[in-house]
């Protein structure tokens, strides 16, 4: 077998999976030596805690079933590798959401995440955010426009002040009059919408900046 190009992770990943399906070990060993990523160990030791069960119950159930089925197979056999591929794709749904990221890129990101001791759900919040984007099946950083972020941040703070003023004003009137009038009821009914707008402004300002800075800090 030709020696894989060390600069082409996608080619290396394909060779690993093909060799693994036929019970071979050379491509598997080369991939582990290069990327320090053991797919079998990663899937087996994936932290399927309560967050996975609550937010991705289907993924959690499939992962539990995979462990039961995998325990009955011999590691390194074609059947085991085929099952391992299914398990990895299943976990990808929880880790990267709808992002179309190649296997080699997923391995690279997992290595980075593990090296920084970051949980999968924390990393997902960062990559499934405005601070990152997927291009050609690879994750790239998306730097926020500074001026736009500053303007949106000012709007968010102003919006928060106005929202608090409306709700507090309605509460004072309610306590003073002892009954709920139309103005107070309207303020309370608008409260959820005010909160949603505030959160959206936070996501496209401080949230975007925060995710970009953290992803850049861990050398994505």
PDB file of N, CA, C and O in Angstrom, residues 28 122 140 147 186 188 215:
ATOM      1  N   UNK A  28      -4.691   1.928   9.702  1.00  0.00           N
ATOM      2  CA  UNK A  28      -5.170   2.321  11.025  1.00  0.00           C
ATOM      3  C   UNK A  28      -4.008   2.831  11.861  1.00  0.00           C
ATOM      4  O   UNK A  28      -4.085   3.874  12.503  1.00  0.00           O
ATOM      5  N   UNK A 122     -19.696  21.573  25.298  1.00  0.00           N
ATOM      6  CA  UNK A 122     -19.123  22.923  25.326  1.00  0.00           C
ATOM      7  C   UNK A 122     -18.550  23.272  23.955  1.00  0.00           C
ATOM      8  O   UNK A 122     -18.743  24.380  23.445  1.00  0.00           O
ATOM      9  N   UNK A 140     -13.974  26.625   9.657  1.00  0.00           N
ATOM     10  CA  UNK A 140     -13.190  27.849   9.572  1.00  0.00           C
ATOM     11  C   UNK A 140     -13.759  28.884  10.535  1.00  0.00           C
ATOM     12  O   UNK A 140     -14.962  28.886  10.816  1.00  0.00           O
ATOM     13  N   UNK A 147     -17.226  46.918  14.312  1.00  0.00           N
ATOM     14  CA  UNK A 147     -18.151  48.047  14.407  1.00  0.00           C
ATOM     15  C   UNK A 147     -19.586  47.562  14.594  1.00  0.00           C
ATOM     16  O   UNK A 147     -20.319  48.086  15.444  1.00  0.00           O
ATOM     17  N   UNK A 186     -50.138  44.248  29.489  1.00  0.00           N
ATOM     18  CA  UNK A 186     -49.432  44.340  28.216  1.00  0.00           C
ATOM     19  C   UNK A 186     -47.933  44.206  28.389  1.00  0.00           C
ATOM     20  O   UNK A 186     -47.259  43.544  27.587  1.00  0.00           O
ATOM     21  N   UNK A 188     -46.341  42.608  30.816  1.00  0.00           N
ATOM     22  CA  UNK A 188     -46.020  41.224  31.157  1.00  0.00           C
ATOM     23  C   UNK A 188     -46.146  40.307  29.939  1.00  0.00           C
ATOM     24  O   UNK A 188     -45.373  39.356  29.778  1.00  0.00           O
ATOM     25  N   UNK A 215     -12.411  29.868  20.134  1.00  0.00           N
ATOM     26  CA  UNK A 215     -11.973  28.941  19.098  1.00  0.00           C
ATOM     27  C   UNK A 215     -10.575  29.295  18.585  1.00  0.00           C
ATOM     28  O   UNK A 215      -9.753  28.417  18.319  1.00  0.00           O
TER      29      UNK A 215
END
